[in-house]
PDB file of C-alpha atoms in Angstrom:
ATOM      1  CA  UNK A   1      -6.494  17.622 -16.157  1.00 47.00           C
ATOM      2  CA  UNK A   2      -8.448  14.736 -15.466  1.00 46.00           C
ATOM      3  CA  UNK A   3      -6.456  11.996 -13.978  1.00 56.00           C
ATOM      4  CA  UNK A   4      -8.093   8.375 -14.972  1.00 58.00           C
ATOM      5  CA  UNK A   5      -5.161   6.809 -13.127  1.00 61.00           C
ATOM      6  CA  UNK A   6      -5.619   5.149  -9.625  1.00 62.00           C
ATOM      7  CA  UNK A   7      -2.406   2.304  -8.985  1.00 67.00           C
ATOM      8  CA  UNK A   8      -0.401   0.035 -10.498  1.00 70.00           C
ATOM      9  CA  UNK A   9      -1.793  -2.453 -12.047  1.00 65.00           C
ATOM     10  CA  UNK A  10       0.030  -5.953 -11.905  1.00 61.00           C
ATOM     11  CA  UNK A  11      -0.116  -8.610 -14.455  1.00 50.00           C
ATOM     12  CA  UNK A  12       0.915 -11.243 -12.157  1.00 43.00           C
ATOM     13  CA  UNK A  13      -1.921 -11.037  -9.231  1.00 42.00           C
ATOM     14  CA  UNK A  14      -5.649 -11.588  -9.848  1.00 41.00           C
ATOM     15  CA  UNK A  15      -5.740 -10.812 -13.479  1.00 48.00           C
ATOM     16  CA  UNK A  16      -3.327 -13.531 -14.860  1.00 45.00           C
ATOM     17  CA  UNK A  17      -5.595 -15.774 -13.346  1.00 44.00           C
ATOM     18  CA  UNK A  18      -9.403 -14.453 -14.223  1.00 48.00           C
ATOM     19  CA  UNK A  19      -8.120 -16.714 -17.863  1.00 51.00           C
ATOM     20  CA  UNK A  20      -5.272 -18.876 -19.152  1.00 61.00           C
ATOM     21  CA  UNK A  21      -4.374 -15.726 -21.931  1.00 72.00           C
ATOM     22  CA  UNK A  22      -1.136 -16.718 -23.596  1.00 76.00           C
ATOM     23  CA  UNK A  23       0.375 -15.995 -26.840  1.00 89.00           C
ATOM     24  CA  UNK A  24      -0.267 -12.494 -28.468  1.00 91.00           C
ATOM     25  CA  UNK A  25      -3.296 -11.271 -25.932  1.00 94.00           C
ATOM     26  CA  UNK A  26      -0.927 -12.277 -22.889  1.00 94.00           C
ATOM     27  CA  UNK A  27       1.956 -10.033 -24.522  1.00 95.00           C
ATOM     28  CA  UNK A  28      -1.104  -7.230 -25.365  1.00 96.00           C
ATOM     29  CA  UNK A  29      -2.341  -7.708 -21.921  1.00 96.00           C
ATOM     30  CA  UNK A  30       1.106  -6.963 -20.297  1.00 96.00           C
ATOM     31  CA  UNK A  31       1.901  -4.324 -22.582  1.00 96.00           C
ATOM     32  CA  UNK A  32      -1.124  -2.518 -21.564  1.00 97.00           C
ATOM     33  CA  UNK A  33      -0.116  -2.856 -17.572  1.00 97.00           C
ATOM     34  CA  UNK A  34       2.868  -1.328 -18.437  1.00 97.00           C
ATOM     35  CA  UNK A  35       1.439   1.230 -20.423  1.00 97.00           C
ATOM     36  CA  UNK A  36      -0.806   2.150 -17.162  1.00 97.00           C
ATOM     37  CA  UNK A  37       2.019   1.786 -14.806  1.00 97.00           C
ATOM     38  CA  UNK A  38       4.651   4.298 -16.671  1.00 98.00           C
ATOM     39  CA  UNK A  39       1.852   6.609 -17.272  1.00 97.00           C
ATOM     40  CA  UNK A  40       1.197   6.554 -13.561  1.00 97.00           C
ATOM     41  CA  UNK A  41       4.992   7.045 -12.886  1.00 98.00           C
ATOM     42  CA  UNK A  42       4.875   9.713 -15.630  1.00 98.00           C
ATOM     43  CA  UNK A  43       2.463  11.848 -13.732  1.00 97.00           C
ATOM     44  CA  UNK A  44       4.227  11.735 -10.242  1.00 98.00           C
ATOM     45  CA  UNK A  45       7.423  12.675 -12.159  1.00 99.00           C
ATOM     46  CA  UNK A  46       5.386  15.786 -13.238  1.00 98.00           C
ATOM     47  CA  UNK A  47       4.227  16.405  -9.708  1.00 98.00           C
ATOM     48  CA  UNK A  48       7.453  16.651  -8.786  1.00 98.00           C
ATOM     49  CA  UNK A  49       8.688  18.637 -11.597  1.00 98.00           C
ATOM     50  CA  UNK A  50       6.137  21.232 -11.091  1.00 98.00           C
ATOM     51  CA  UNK A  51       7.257  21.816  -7.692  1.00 97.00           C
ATOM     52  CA  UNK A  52      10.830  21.860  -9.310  1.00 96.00           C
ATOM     53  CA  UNK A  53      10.777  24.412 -11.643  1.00 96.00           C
ATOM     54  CA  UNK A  54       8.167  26.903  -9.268  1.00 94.00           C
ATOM     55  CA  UNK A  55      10.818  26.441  -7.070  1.00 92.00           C
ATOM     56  CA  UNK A  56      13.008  27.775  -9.696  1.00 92.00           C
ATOM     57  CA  UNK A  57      10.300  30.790 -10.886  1.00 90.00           C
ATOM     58  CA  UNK A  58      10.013  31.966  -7.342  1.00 88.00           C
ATOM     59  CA  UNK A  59      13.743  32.288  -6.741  1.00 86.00           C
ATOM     60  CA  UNK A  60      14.457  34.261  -9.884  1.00 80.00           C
ATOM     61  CA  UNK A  61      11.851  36.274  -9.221  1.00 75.00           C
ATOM     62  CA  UNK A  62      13.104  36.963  -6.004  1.00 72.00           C
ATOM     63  CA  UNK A  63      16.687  37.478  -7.403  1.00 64.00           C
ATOM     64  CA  UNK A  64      14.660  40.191  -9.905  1.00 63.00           C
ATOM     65  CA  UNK A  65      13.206  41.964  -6.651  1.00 57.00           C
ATOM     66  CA  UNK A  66      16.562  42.236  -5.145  1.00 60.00           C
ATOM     67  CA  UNK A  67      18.827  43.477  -8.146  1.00 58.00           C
ATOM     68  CA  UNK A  68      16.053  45.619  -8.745  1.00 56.00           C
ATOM     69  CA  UNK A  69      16.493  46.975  -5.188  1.00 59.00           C
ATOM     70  CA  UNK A  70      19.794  47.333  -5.216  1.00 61.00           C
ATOM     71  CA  UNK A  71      19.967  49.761  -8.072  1.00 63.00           C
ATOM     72  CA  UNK A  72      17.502  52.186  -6.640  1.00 62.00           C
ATOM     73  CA  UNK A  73      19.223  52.486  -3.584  1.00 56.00           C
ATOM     74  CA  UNK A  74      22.405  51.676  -1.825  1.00 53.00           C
ATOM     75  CA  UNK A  75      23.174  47.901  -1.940  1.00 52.00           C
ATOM     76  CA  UNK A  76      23.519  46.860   1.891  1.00 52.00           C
ATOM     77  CA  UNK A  77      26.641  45.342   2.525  1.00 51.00           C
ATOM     78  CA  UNK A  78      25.303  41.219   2.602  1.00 50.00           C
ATOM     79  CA  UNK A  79      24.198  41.851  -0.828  1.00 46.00           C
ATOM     80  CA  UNK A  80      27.265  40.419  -2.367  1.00 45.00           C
ATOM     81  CA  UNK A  81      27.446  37.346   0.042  1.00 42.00           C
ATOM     82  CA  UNK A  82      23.608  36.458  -0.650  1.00 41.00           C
ATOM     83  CA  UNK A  83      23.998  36.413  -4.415  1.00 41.00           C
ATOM     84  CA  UNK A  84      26.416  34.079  -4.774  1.00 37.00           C
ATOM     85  CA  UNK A  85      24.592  31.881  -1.822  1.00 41.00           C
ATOM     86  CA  UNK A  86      21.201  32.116  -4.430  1.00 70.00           C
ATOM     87  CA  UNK A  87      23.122  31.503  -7.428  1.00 77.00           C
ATOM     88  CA  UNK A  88      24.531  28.333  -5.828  1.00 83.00           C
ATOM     89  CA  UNK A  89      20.818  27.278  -4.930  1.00 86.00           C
ATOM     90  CA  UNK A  90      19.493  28.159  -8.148  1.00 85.00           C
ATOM     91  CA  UNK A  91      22.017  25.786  -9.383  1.00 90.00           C
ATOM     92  CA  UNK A  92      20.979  22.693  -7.028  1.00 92.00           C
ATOM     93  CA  UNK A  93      17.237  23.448  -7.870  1.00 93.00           C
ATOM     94  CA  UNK A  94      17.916  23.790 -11.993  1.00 94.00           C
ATOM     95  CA  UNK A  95      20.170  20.306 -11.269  1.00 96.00           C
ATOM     96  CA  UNK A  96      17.036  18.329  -9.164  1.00 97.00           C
ATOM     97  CA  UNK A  97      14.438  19.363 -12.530  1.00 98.00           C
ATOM     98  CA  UNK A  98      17.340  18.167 -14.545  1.00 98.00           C
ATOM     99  CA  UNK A  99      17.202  14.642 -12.862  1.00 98.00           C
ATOM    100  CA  UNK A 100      13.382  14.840 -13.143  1.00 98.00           C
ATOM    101  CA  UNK A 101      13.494  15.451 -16.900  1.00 98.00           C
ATOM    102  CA  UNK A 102      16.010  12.608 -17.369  1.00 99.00           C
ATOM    103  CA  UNK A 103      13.472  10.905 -14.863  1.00 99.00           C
ATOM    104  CA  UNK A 104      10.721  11.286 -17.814  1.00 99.00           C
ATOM    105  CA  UNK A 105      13.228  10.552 -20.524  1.00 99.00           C
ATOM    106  CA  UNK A 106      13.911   6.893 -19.486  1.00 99.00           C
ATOM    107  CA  UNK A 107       9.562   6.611 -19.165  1.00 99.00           C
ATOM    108  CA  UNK A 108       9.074   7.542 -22.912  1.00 99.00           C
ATOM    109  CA  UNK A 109      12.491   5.296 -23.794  1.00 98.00           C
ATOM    110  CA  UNK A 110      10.884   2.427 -22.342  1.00 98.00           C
ATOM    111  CA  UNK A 111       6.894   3.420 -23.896  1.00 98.00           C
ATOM    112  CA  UNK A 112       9.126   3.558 -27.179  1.00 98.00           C
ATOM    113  CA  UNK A 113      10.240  -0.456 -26.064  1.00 97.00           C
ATOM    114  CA  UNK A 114       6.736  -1.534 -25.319  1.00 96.00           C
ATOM    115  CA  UNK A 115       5.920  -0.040 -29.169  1.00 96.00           C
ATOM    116  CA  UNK A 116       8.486  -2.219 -30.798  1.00 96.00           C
ATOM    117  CA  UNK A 117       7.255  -4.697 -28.693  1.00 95.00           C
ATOM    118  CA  UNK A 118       3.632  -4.485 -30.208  1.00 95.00           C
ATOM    119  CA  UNK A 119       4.955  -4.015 -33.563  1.00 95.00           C
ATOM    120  CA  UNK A 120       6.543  -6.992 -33.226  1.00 95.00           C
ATOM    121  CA  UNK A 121       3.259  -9.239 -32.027  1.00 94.00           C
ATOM    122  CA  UNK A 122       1.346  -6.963 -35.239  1.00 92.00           C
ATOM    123  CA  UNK A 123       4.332  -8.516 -37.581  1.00 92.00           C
ATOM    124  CA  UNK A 124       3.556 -11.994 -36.313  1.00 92.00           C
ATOM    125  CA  UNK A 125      -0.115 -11.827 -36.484  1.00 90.00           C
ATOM    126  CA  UNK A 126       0.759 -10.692 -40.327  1.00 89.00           C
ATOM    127  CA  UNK A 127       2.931 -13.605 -40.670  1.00 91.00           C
ATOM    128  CA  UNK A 128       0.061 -16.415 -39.044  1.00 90.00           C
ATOM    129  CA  UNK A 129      -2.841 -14.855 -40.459  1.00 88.00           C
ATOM    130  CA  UNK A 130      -2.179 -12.636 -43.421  1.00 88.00           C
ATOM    131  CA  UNK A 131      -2.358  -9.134 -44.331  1.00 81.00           C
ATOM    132  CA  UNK A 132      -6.454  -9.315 -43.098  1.00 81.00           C
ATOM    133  CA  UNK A 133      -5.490 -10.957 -39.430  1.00 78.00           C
ATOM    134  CA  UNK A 134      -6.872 -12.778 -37.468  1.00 85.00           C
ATOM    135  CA  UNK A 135     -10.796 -13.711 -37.786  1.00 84.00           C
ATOM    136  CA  UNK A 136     -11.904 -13.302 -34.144  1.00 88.00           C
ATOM    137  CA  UNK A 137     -10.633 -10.691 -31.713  1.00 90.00           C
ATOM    138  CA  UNK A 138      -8.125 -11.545 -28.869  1.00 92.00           C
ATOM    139  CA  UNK A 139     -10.148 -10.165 -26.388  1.00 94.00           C
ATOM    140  CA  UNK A 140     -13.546  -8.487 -26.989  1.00 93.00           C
ATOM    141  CA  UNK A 141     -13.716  -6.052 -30.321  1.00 94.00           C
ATOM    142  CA  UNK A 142     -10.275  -4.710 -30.875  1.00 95.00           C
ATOM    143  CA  UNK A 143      -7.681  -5.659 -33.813  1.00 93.00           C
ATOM    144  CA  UNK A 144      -4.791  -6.324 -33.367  1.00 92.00           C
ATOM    145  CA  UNK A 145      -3.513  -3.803 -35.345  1.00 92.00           C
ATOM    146  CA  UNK A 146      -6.367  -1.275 -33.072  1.00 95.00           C
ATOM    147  CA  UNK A 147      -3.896  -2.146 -30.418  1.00 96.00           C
ATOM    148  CA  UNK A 148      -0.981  -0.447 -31.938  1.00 95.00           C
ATOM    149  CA  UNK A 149      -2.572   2.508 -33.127  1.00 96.00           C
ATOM    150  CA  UNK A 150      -3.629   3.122 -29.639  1.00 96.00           C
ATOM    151  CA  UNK A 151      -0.003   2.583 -28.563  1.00 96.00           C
ATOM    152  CA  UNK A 152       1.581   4.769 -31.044  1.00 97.00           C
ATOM    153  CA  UNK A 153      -1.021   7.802 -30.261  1.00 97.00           C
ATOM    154  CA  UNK A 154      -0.162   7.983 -26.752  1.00 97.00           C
ATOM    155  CA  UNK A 155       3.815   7.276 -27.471  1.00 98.00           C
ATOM    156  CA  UNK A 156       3.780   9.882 -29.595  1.00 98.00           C
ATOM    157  CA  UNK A 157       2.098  12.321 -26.927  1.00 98.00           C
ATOM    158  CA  UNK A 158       4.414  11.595 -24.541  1.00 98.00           C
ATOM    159  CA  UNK A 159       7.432  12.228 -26.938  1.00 98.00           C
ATOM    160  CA  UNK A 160       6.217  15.393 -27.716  1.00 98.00           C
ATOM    161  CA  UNK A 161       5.199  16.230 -24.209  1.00 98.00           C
ATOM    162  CA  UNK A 162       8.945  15.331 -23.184  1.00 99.00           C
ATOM    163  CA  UNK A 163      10.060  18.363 -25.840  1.00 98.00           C
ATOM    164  CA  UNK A 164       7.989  20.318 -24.244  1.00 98.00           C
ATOM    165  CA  UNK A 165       9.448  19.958 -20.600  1.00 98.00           C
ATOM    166  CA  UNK A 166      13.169  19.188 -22.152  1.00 98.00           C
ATOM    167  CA  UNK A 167      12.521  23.356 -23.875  1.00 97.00           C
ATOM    168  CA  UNK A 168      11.038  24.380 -20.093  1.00 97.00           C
ATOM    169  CA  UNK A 169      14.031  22.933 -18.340  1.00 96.00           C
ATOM    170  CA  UNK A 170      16.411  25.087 -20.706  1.00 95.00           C
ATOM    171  CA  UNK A 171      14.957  27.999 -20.045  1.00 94.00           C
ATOM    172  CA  UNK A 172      12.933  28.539 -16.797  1.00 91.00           C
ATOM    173  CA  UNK A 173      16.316  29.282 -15.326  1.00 86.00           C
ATOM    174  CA  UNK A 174      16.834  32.556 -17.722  1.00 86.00           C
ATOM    175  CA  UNK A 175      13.410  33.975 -17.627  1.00 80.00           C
ATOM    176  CA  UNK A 176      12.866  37.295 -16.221  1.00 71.00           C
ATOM    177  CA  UNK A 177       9.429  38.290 -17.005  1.00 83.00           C
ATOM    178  CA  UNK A 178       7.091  36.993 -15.052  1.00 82.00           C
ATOM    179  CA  UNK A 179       4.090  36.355 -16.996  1.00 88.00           C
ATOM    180  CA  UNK A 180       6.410  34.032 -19.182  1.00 91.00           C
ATOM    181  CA  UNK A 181       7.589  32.225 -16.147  1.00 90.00           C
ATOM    182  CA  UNK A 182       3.500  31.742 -15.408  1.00 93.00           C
ATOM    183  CA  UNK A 183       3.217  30.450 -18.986  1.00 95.00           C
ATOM    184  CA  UNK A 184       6.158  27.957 -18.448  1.00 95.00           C
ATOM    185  CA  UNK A 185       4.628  26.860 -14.942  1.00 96.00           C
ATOM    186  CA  UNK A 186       1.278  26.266 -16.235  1.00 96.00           C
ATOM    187  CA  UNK A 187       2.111  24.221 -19.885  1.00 97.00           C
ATOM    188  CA  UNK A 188       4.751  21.940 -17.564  1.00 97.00           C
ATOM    189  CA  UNK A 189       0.866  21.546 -14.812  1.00 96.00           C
ATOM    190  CA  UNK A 190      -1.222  20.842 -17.432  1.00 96.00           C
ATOM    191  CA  UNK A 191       0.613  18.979 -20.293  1.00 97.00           C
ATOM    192  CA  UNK A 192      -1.096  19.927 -23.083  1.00 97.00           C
ATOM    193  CA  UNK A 193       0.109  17.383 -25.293  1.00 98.00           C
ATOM    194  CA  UNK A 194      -1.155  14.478 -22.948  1.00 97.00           C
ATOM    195  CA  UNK A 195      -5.057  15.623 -22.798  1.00 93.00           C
ATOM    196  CA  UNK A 196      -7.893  13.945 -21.391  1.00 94.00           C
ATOM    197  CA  UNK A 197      -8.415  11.511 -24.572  1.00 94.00           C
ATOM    198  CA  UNK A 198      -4.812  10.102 -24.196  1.00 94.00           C
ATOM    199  CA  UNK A 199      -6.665   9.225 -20.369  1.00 94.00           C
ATOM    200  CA  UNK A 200      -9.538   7.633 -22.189  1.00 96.00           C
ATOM    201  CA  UNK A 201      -7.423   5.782 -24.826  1.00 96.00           C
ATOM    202  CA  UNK A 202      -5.255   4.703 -21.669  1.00 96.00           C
ATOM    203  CA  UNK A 203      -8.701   3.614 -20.229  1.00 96.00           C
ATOM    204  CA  UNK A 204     -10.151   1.981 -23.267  1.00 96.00           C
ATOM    205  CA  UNK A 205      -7.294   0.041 -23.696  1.00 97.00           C
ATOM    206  CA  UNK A 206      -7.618  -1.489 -19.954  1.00 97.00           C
ATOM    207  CA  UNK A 207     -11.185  -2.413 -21.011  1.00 96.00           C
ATOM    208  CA  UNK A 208     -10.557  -4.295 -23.774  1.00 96.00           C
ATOM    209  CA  UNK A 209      -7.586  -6.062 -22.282  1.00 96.00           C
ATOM    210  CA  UNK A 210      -9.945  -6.974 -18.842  1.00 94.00           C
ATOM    211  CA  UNK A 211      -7.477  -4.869 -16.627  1.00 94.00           C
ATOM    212  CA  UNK A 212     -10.688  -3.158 -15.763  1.00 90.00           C
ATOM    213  CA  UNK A 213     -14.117  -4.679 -15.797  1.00 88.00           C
ATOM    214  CA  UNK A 214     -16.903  -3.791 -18.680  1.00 79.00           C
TER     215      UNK A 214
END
């Protein structure tokens, strides 16, 4: 996946001051900031996630090996000890991807926040302008309204991309058959409901807004 994303971006250091923005492009400008810097925090939560849940997948499958073992031969005498030592493991690993998918939660509650938020500068610019807007941009080309269409295709990524891991969590634990666990591993890697244009929206969006420079 092709990661646009570098560091946080702050809208209090050398970028509030490059122009006196207030109003609606200083709320725009922010939101877009924060829309880098959750997306940011998004993708080490996945990083960590990933390493989570193959955690999990190599366990299980190493649970598999063993009961499989144990019914072609004799069990050895540990065998009973060491299950209920893996179970208990499994059970700390399953809880750590659990905090990581709450982790993500809170990310897409607060991406949902910063959508209100720019429905709520979009109901303003209705109310001072009209149903047309405004006559010049706020920044370079972009409507406002462009604005929040950008900001509802990527919340809506991420919500369904949150599903997605949410469904993984739930059952990575319970999945014997390995190619399955493979197919779970790689879908939580590469996100397919976060590709490469929700990067280049991200990006275009930090353009406009003069996060990053033309």
């Amino acid at each position: 996946m092709l990661n646009l994303l570098h560091g946080d971006i702050s809208v209090t250091s050398a970028n509030r001051k490059s122009a006196a923005i207030t109003g609606s492009a200083r709320k725009i400008k922010d939101n877009a900031a924060d829309w880098h810097n959750m997306m940011l925090r998004w993708d080490r939560l996945n990083e960590d996630g990933f390493m989570a849940a193959a955690s999990i997948v190599n366990m299980r499958r190493a649970q598999s090996d063993q009961l499989l073992l144990n019914n072609s031969s004799s069990p050895p005498p540990s065998s009973s000890p060491r299950h209920v030592g893996g179970a208990s493991e499994l059970q700390d690993k399953c809880l750590k991807l659990q905090e990581i998918v709450d982790k993500m939660a809170a990310v897409v509650t607060k991406m949902d926040r910063l959508m209100t938020s720019q429905r709520g500068v979009e109901d303003l610019e209705a109310f001072q302008f009209g149903a047309e807007g405004r006559k010049t941009p706020l920044f370079h080309s972009w409507s406002t309204r462009e604005f929040g269409e950008i900001s509802q295709v990527l919340l809506d990524s991420f919500r369904r991309e949150l599903l997605l891991k949410q469904t993984i969590l739930q059952e990575v634990a319970h999945t014997v058959t390995s190619d399955l666990c493979m197919v779970f591993l790689s879908c939580w890697l590469h996100q397919p409901f976060i590709p490469t244009q929700s990067r280049l929206r991200l990006e275009a969006l930090l353009l406009e807004t003069g996060h990053r420079p033309l």
